[in-house]
């Protein structure tokens, strides 16, 4: 059975669909020590993500530019499912995300 995991966050300004917005969220998982013989137990973890952007609306288009940092505190962690037959694969460290989108 997979451990308890989830995400929770808060956003400000994105529901208005114009101007600036910011989102902060946390992703987490509990540890797992009841594992099959070929798997390695995992410890619980959480990461904090921060994203902000700006939405500009014109007559028929909506432009959005956003920038974010995932795993803000650069925590070393691994998902329970990332271990298999003795191999351990850590998740990404701190990551910068930059994006642009346009909608009609």
CSV table of N, CA and C in Angstrom, one decimal:
chain,number,residue,atom,x,y,z
A,1,UNK,N,0.9,-1.2,0.0
A,1,UNK,CA,0.0,0.0,0.0
A,1,UNK,C,0.9,1.2,0.0
A,2,UNK,N,0.6,2.1,-0.9
A,2,UNK,CA,1.4,3.4,-1.0
A,2,UNK,C,1.1,4.2,0.3
A,3,UNK,N,2.1,5.0,0.7
A,3,UNK,CA,1.9,5.9,1.9
A,3,UNK,C,1.0,7.1,1.6
A,4,UNK,N,0.5,7.7,2.7
A,4,UNK,CA,-0.3,8.9,2.5
A,4,UNK,C,0.5,10.0,1.8
A,5,UNK,N,-0.1,10.6,0.8
A,5,UNK,CA,0.6,11.7,0.2
A,5,UNK,C,-0.5,12.7,-0.3
A,6,UNK,N,0.0,13.9,-0.7
A,6,UNK,CA,-1.0,14.9,-1.1
A,6,UNK,C,-0.3,16.2,-1.4
A,7,UNK,N,-1.1,17.2,-1.6
A,7,UNK,CA,-0.6,18.6,-1.9
A,7,UNK,C,-1.7,19.5,-1.4
A,8,UNK,N,-1.2,20.7,-0.9
A,8,UNK,CA,-2.1,21.8,-0.4
A,8,UNK,C,-1.4,23.1,-0.8
A,9,UNK,N,-2.2,24.1,-1.1
A,9,UNK,CA,-1.7,25.3,-1.5
A,9,UNK,C,-2.7,26.5,-1.4
A,10,UNK,N,-2.2,27.6,-1.7
A,10,UNK,CA,-3.0,28.8,-1.7
A,10,UNK,C,-2.6,29.7,-2.9
A,11,UNK,N,-3.6,30.3,-3.5
A,11,UNK,CA,-3.3,31.2,-4.6
A,11,UNK,C,-3.9,32.6,-4.4
A,12,UNK,N,-3.3,33.6,-4.9
A,12,UNK,CA,-3.9,34.9,-4.8
A,12,UNK,C,-3.8,35.6,-6.2
A,13,UNK,N,-5.0,36.1,-6.7
A,13,UNK,CA,-5.0,36.8,-7.9
A,13,UNK,C,-5.3,36.1,-9.1
A,14,UNK,N,-5.1,34.8,-9.2
A,14,UNK,CA,-5.3,34.0,-10.4
A,14,UNK,C,-6.7,33.9,-10.8
A,15,UNK,N,-7.7,33.9,-9.9
A,15,UNK,CA,-9.1,33.8,-10.3
A,15,UNK,C,-9.6,35.0,-11.0
A,16,UNK,N,-8.9,36.2,-10.9
A,16,UNK,CA,-9.4,37.4,-11.5
A,16,UNK,C,-9.1,37.3,-13.0
A,17,UNK,N,-8.1,36.5,-13.4
A,17,UNK,CA,-7.7,36.3,-14.8
A,17,UNK,C,-7.1,37.6,-15.5
A,18,UNK,N,-6.5,38.5,-14.7
A,18,UNK,CA,-5.8,39.6,-15.2
A,18,UNK,C,-4.9,40.1,-14.1
A,19,UNK,N,-3.7,40.7,-14.5
A,19,UNK,CA,-2.8,41.2,-13.6
A,19,UNK,C,-1.9,40.2,-12.9
A,20,UNK,N,-1.3,40.5,-11.8
A,20,UNK,CA,-0.4,39.6,-11.1
A,20,UNK,C,-1.1,38.5,-10.3
A,21,UNK,N,-0.4,37.4,-10.1
A,21,UNK,CA,-0.9,36.3,-9.3
A,21,UNK,C,0.3,35.6,-8.7
A,22,UNK,N,0.0,34.9,-7.6
A,22,UNK,CA,1.1,34.2,-6.9
A,22,UNK,C,0.4,32.9,-6.3
A,23,UNK,N,1.2,31.8,-6.3
A,23,UNK,CA,0.7,30.5,-5.8
A,23,UNK,C,1.8,29.9,-4.9
A,24,UNK,N,1.5,29.4,-3.7
A,24,UNK,CA,2.4,28.7,-2.9
A,24,UNK,C,1.8,27.4,-2.6
A,25,UNK,N,2.5,26.3,-2.7
A,25,UNK,CA,2.0,25.0,-2.4
A,25,UNK,C,3.0,24.1,-1.8
A,26,UNK,N,2.6,23.1,-1.1
A,26,UNK,CA,3.4,22.1,-0.5
A,26,UNK,C,3.0,20.7,-1.0
A,27,UNK,N,3.9,19.9,-1.3
A,27,UNK,CA,3.7,18.5,-1.7
A,27,UNK,C,4.3,17.6,-0.7
A,28,UNK,N,3.6,16.6,-0.3
A,28,UNK,CA,4.2,15.8,0.8
A,28,UNK,C,3.9,14.3,0.7
A,29,UNK,N,4.6,13.5,1.4
A,29,UNK,CA,4.3,12.0,1.5
A,29,UNK,C,4.8,11.5,2.8
A,30,UNK,N,4.1,10.6,3.4
A,30,UNK,CA,4.5,9.9,4.6
A,30,UNK,C,5.5,8.9,4.3
A,31,UNK,N,6.3,8.5,5.3
A,31,UNK,CA,7.2,7.4,5.1
A,31,UNK,C,6.6,6.0,4.9
A,32,UNK,N,7.3,5.1,4.3
A,32,UNK,CA,6.8,3.7,4.1
A,32,UNK,C,7.9,2.7,4.5
A,33,UNK,N,7.5,1.9,5.6
A,33,UNK,CA,8.5,0.9,6.0
A,33,UNK,C,7.9,-0.5,5.8
A,34,UNK,N,6.7,-0.6,5.4
A,34,UNK,CA,6.1,-1.9,5.1
A,34,UNK,C,6.2,-2.2,3.6
A,35,UNK,N,7.4,-2.6,3.2
A,35,UNK,CA,7.7,-2.7,1.8
A,35,UNK,C,8.1,-4.2,1.4
A,36,UNK,N,7.9,-4.5,0.1
A,36,UNK,CA,8.3,-5.9,-0.3
A,36,UNK,C,9.9,-6.0,-0.2
A,37,UNK,N,10.3,-7.3,-0.3
A,37,UNK,CA,11.7,-7.6,-0.1
A,37,UNK,C,12.7,-6.9,-1.0
A,38,UNK,N,12.2,-6.6,-2.2
A,38,UNK,CA,13.1,-6.0,-3.2
A,38,UNK,C,13.1,-4.5,-3.2
A,39,UNK,N,12.3,-3.9,-2.3
A,39,UNK,CA,12.2,-2.4,-2.1
A,39,UNK,C,12.9,-1.9,-0.9
A,40,UNK,N,13.2,-0.6,-0.9
A,40,UNK,CA,13.9,0.0,0.3
A,40,UNK,C,12.9,0.9,1.0
A,41,UNK,N,12.8,0.9,2.3
A,41,UNK,CA,11.9,1.8,3.0
A,41,UNK,C,12.2,3.2,2.7
A,42,UNK,N,11.2,4.1,2.8
A,42,UNK,CA,11.4,5.5,2.5
A,42,UNK,C,10.9,6.3,3.7
A,43,UNK,N,11.5,7.5,3.8
A,43,UNK,CA,11.1,8.4,4.9
A,43,UNK,C,10.1,9.4,4.4
A,44,UNK,N,9.4,10.0,5.3
A,44,UNK,CA,8.4,11.1,4.9
A,44,UNK,C,9.2,12.3,4.4
A,45,UNK,N,8.5,13.1,3.6
A,45,UNK,CA,9.1,14.3,3.0
A,45,UNK,C,8.1,15.3,2.7
A,46,UNK,N,8.5,16.6,2.5
A,46,UNK,CA,7.7,17.6,1.9
A,46,UNK,C,8.5,18.6,1.1
A,47,UNK,N,8.0,19.2,0.1
A,47,UNK,CA,8.7,20.3,-0.6
A,47,UNK,C,7.7,21.4,-0.8
A,48,UNK,N,8.3,22.6,-0.8
A,48,UNK,CA,7.6,23.9,-0.9
A,48,UNK,C,7.8,24.4,-2.3
A,49,UNK,N,6.8,24.8,-3.0
A,49,UNK,CA,6.9,25.4,-4.4
A,49,UNK,C,6.3,26.8,-4.4
A,50,UNK,N,6.9,27.7,-5.1
A,50,UNK,CA,6.4,29.0,-5.2
A,50,UNK,C,6.4,29.4,-6.7
A,51,UNK,N,5.2,30.0,-7.1
A,51,UNK,CA,5.1,30.4,-8.5
A,51,UNK,C,4.3,31.7,-8.6
A,52,UNK,N,4.7,32.6,-9.5
A,52,UNK,CA,4.0,33.9,-9.7
A,52,UNK,C,4.0,34.2,-11.2
A,53,UNK,N,3.1,35.1,-11.5
A,53,UNK,CA,3.0,35.5,-12.9
A,53,UNK,C,2.2,36.7,-13.1
A,54,UNK,N,2.0,37.0,-14.4
A,54,UNK,CA,1.2,38.2,-14.8
A,54,UNK,C,0.3,37.8,-16.0
A,55,UNK,N,-0.9,38.1,-15.9
A,55,UNK,CA,-1.9,37.9,-17.0
A,55,UNK,C,-2.3,39.2,-17.7
A,56,UNK,N,-2.1,39.2,-19.0
A,56,UNK,CA,-2.5,40.4,-19.8
A,56,UNK,C,-3.6,40.0,-20.7
A,57,UNK,N,-4.7,40.7,-20.7
A,57,UNK,CA,-5.8,40.4,-21.6
A,57,UNK,C,-5.9,41.5,-22.7
A,58,UNK,N,-6.1,41.0,-23.9
A,58,UNK,CA,-6.4,42.0,-25.0
A,58,UNK,C,-7.8,41.6,-25.5
A,59,UNK,N,-8.2,42.2,-26.7
A,59,UNK,CA,-9.5,42.0,-27.2
A,59,UNK,C,-9.9,40.5,-27.4
A,60,UNK,N,-9.0,39.7,-27.9
A,60,UNK,CA,-9.3,38.3,-28.1
A,60,UNK,C,-8.3,37.3,-27.6
A,61,UNK,N,-7.2,37.8,-26.9
A,61,UNK,CA,-6.2,36.9,-26.4
A,61,UNK,C,-5.9,37.1,-24.9
A,62,UNK,N,-5.5,36.1,-24.3
A,62,UNK,CA,-5.0,36.2,-22.9
A,62,UNK,C,-3.6,35.7,-22.8
A,63,UNK,N,-2.7,36.5,-22.5
A,63,UNK,CA,-1.2,36.2,-22.4
A,63,UNK,C,-0.9,36.0,-20.9
A,64,UNK,N,-0.1,35.0,-20.7
A,64,UNK,CA,0.3,34.7,-19.3
A,64,UNK,C,1.8,34.4,-19.3
A,65,UNK,N,2.6,35.1,-18.5
A,65,UNK,CA,4.0,34.9,-18.2
A,65,UNK,C,4.1,34.5,-16.8
A,66,UNK,N,4.8,33.4,-16.5
A,66,UNK,CA,5.0,33.0,-15.1
A,66,UNK,C,6.4,32.5,-14.9
A,67,UNK,N,6.8,32.6,-13.6
A,67,UNK,CA,8.1,32.1,-13.2
A,67,UNK,C,7.9,31.4,-11.8
A,68,UNK,N,8.6,30.4,-11.5
A,68,UNK,CA,8.5,29.7,-10.3
A,68,UNK,C,9.7,28.9,-9.8
A,69,UNK,N,9.7,28.6,-8.6
A,69,UNK,CA,10.8,27.7,-8.0
A,69,UNK,C,10.1,26.5,-7.4
A,70,UNK,N,10.5,25.4,-7.8
A,70,UNK,CA,10.0,24.1,-7.2
A,70,UNK,C,11.1,23.6,-6.3
A,71,UNK,N,10.6,23.0,-5.2
A,71,UNK,CA,11.5,22.5,-4.1
A,71,UNK,C,12.4,23.7,-3.7
A,72,UNK,N,11.8,24.7,-3.2
A,72,UNK,CA,12.4,26.0,-2.8
A,72,UNK,C,13.6,25.8,-1.9
A,73,UNK,N,13.5,24.9,-0.9
A,73,UNK,CA,14.6,24.7,0.0
A,73,UNK,C,15.6,23.6,-0.4
A,74,UNK,N,15.5,23.1,-1.6
A,74,UNK,CA,16.4,22.2,-2.2
A,74,UNK,C,16.6,20.9,-1.3
A,75,UNK,N,15.5,20.4,-0.9
A,75,UNK,CA,15.5,19.2,-0.1
A,75,UNK,C,15.8,17.9,-0.9
A,76,UNK,N,16.6,17.0,-0.3
A,76,UNK,CA,16.8,15.7,-1.0
A,76,UNK,C,15.7,14.8,-0.5
A,77,UNK,N,15.0,14.2,-1.4
A,77,UNK,CA,13.9,13.3,-1.1
A,77,UNK,C,13.7,12.3,-2.2
A,78,UNK,N,13.0,11.3,-1.9
A,78,UNK,CA,12.6,10.3,-2.9
A,78,UNK,C,11.2,9.8,-2.7
A,79,UNK,N,10.6,9.5,-3.7
A,79,UNK,CA,9.2,9.0,-3.7
A,79,UNK,C,9.3,7.5,-3.4
A,80,UNK,N,8.4,7.0,-2.7
A,80,UNK,CA,8.4,5.5,-2.3
A,80,UNK,C,8.5,4.7,-3.6
A,81,UNK,N,7.9,5.1,-4.7
A,81,UNK,CA,7.9,4.3,-5.9
A,81,UNK,C,9.2,4.5,-6.7
A,82,UNK,N,10.1,5.3,-6.2
A,82,UNK,CA,11.4,5.5,-7.0
A,82,UNK,C,12.5,4.5,-6.6
A,83,UNK,N,12.2,3.6,-5.7
A,83,UNK,CA,13.1,2.5,-5.4
A,83,UNK,C,12.7,1.2,-6.0
A,84,UNK,N,13.5,0.5,-6.6
A,84,UNK,CA,13.2,-0.8,-7.1
A,84,UNK,C,14.4,-1.7,-7.2
A,85,UNK,N,14.3,-2.8,-6.6
A,85,UNK,CA,15.3,-3.8,-6.6
A,85,UNK,C,16.7,-3.3,-6.1
A,86,UNK,N,16.6,-2.5,-5.1
A,86,UNK,CA,17.8,-2.0,-4.5
A,86,UNK,C,18.4,-0.7,-5.1
A,87,UNK,N,17.8,-0.2,-6.2
A,87,UNK,CA,18.2,1.0,-6.8
A,87,UNK,C,17.4,2.2,-6.1
A,88,UNK,N,18.1,3.3,-5.8
A,88,UNK,CA,17.5,4.4,-5.2
A,88,UNK,C,17.6,5.6,-6.2
A,89,UNK,N,16.5,6.3,-6.5
A,89,UNK,CA,16.5,7.4,-7.4
A,89,UNK,C,15.9,8.6,-6.6
A,90,UNK,N,16.7,9.6,-6.3
A,90,UNK,CA,16.2,10.8,-5.7
A,90,UNK,C,15.4,11.7,-6.7
A,91,UNK,N,14.5,12.4,-6.2
A,91,UNK,CA,13.7,13.4,-7.0
A,91,UNK,C,14.6,14.6,-7.3
A,92,UNK,N,14.2,15.5,-8.2
A,92,UNK,CA,14.9,16.7,-8.6
A,92,UNK,C,15.1,17.6,-7.4
A,93,UNK,N,16.2,18.3,-7.4
A,93,UNK,CA,16.4,19.3,-6.4
A,93,UNK,C,15.7,20.6,-6.8
A,94,UNK,N,16.2,21.7,-6.3
A,94,UNK,CA,15.6,23.0,-6.6
A,94,UNK,C,15.5,23.2,-8.2
A,95,UNK,N,14.4,23.6,-8.7
A,95,UNK,CA,14.2,23.8,-10.1
A,95,UNK,C,13.5,25.1,-10.4
A,96,UNK,N,14.0,25.8,-11.4
A,96,UNK,CA,13.4,27.0,-11.9
A,96,UNK,C,12.5,26.7,-13.1
A,97,UNK,N,11.3,27.3,-13.0
A,97,UNK,CA,10.3,27.1,-14.1
A,97,UNK,C,10.0,28.5,-14.7
A,98,UNK,N,10.0,28.6,-16.0
A,98,UNK,CA,9.6,29.8,-16.7
A,98,UNK,C,8.7,29.4,-17.8
A,99,UNK,N,7.6,30.1,-17.9
A,99,UNK,CA,6.6,29.8,-19.0
A,99,UNK,C,5.9,30.9,-19.5
A,100,UNK,N,5.3,30.7,-20.7
A,100,UNK,CA,4.5,31.7,-21.4
A,100,UNK,C,3.4,30.9,-22.1
A,101,UNK,N,2.2,31.4,-22.0
A,101,UNK,CA,1.1,30.8,-22.7
A,101,UNK,C,0.1,31.9,-23.3
A,102,UNK,N,-0.6,31.5,-24.3
A,102,UNK,CA,-1.5,32.4,-24.9
A,102,UNK,C,-2.8,31.6,-25.2
A,103,UNK,N,-3.9,32.2,-24.8
A,103,UNK,CA,-5.2,31.6,-25.0
A,103,UNK,C,-6.1,32.5,-25.9
A,104,UNK,N,-6.9,31.9,-26.7
A,104,UNK,CA,-7.8,32.6,-27.6
A,104,UNK,C,-9.2,32.7,-26.9
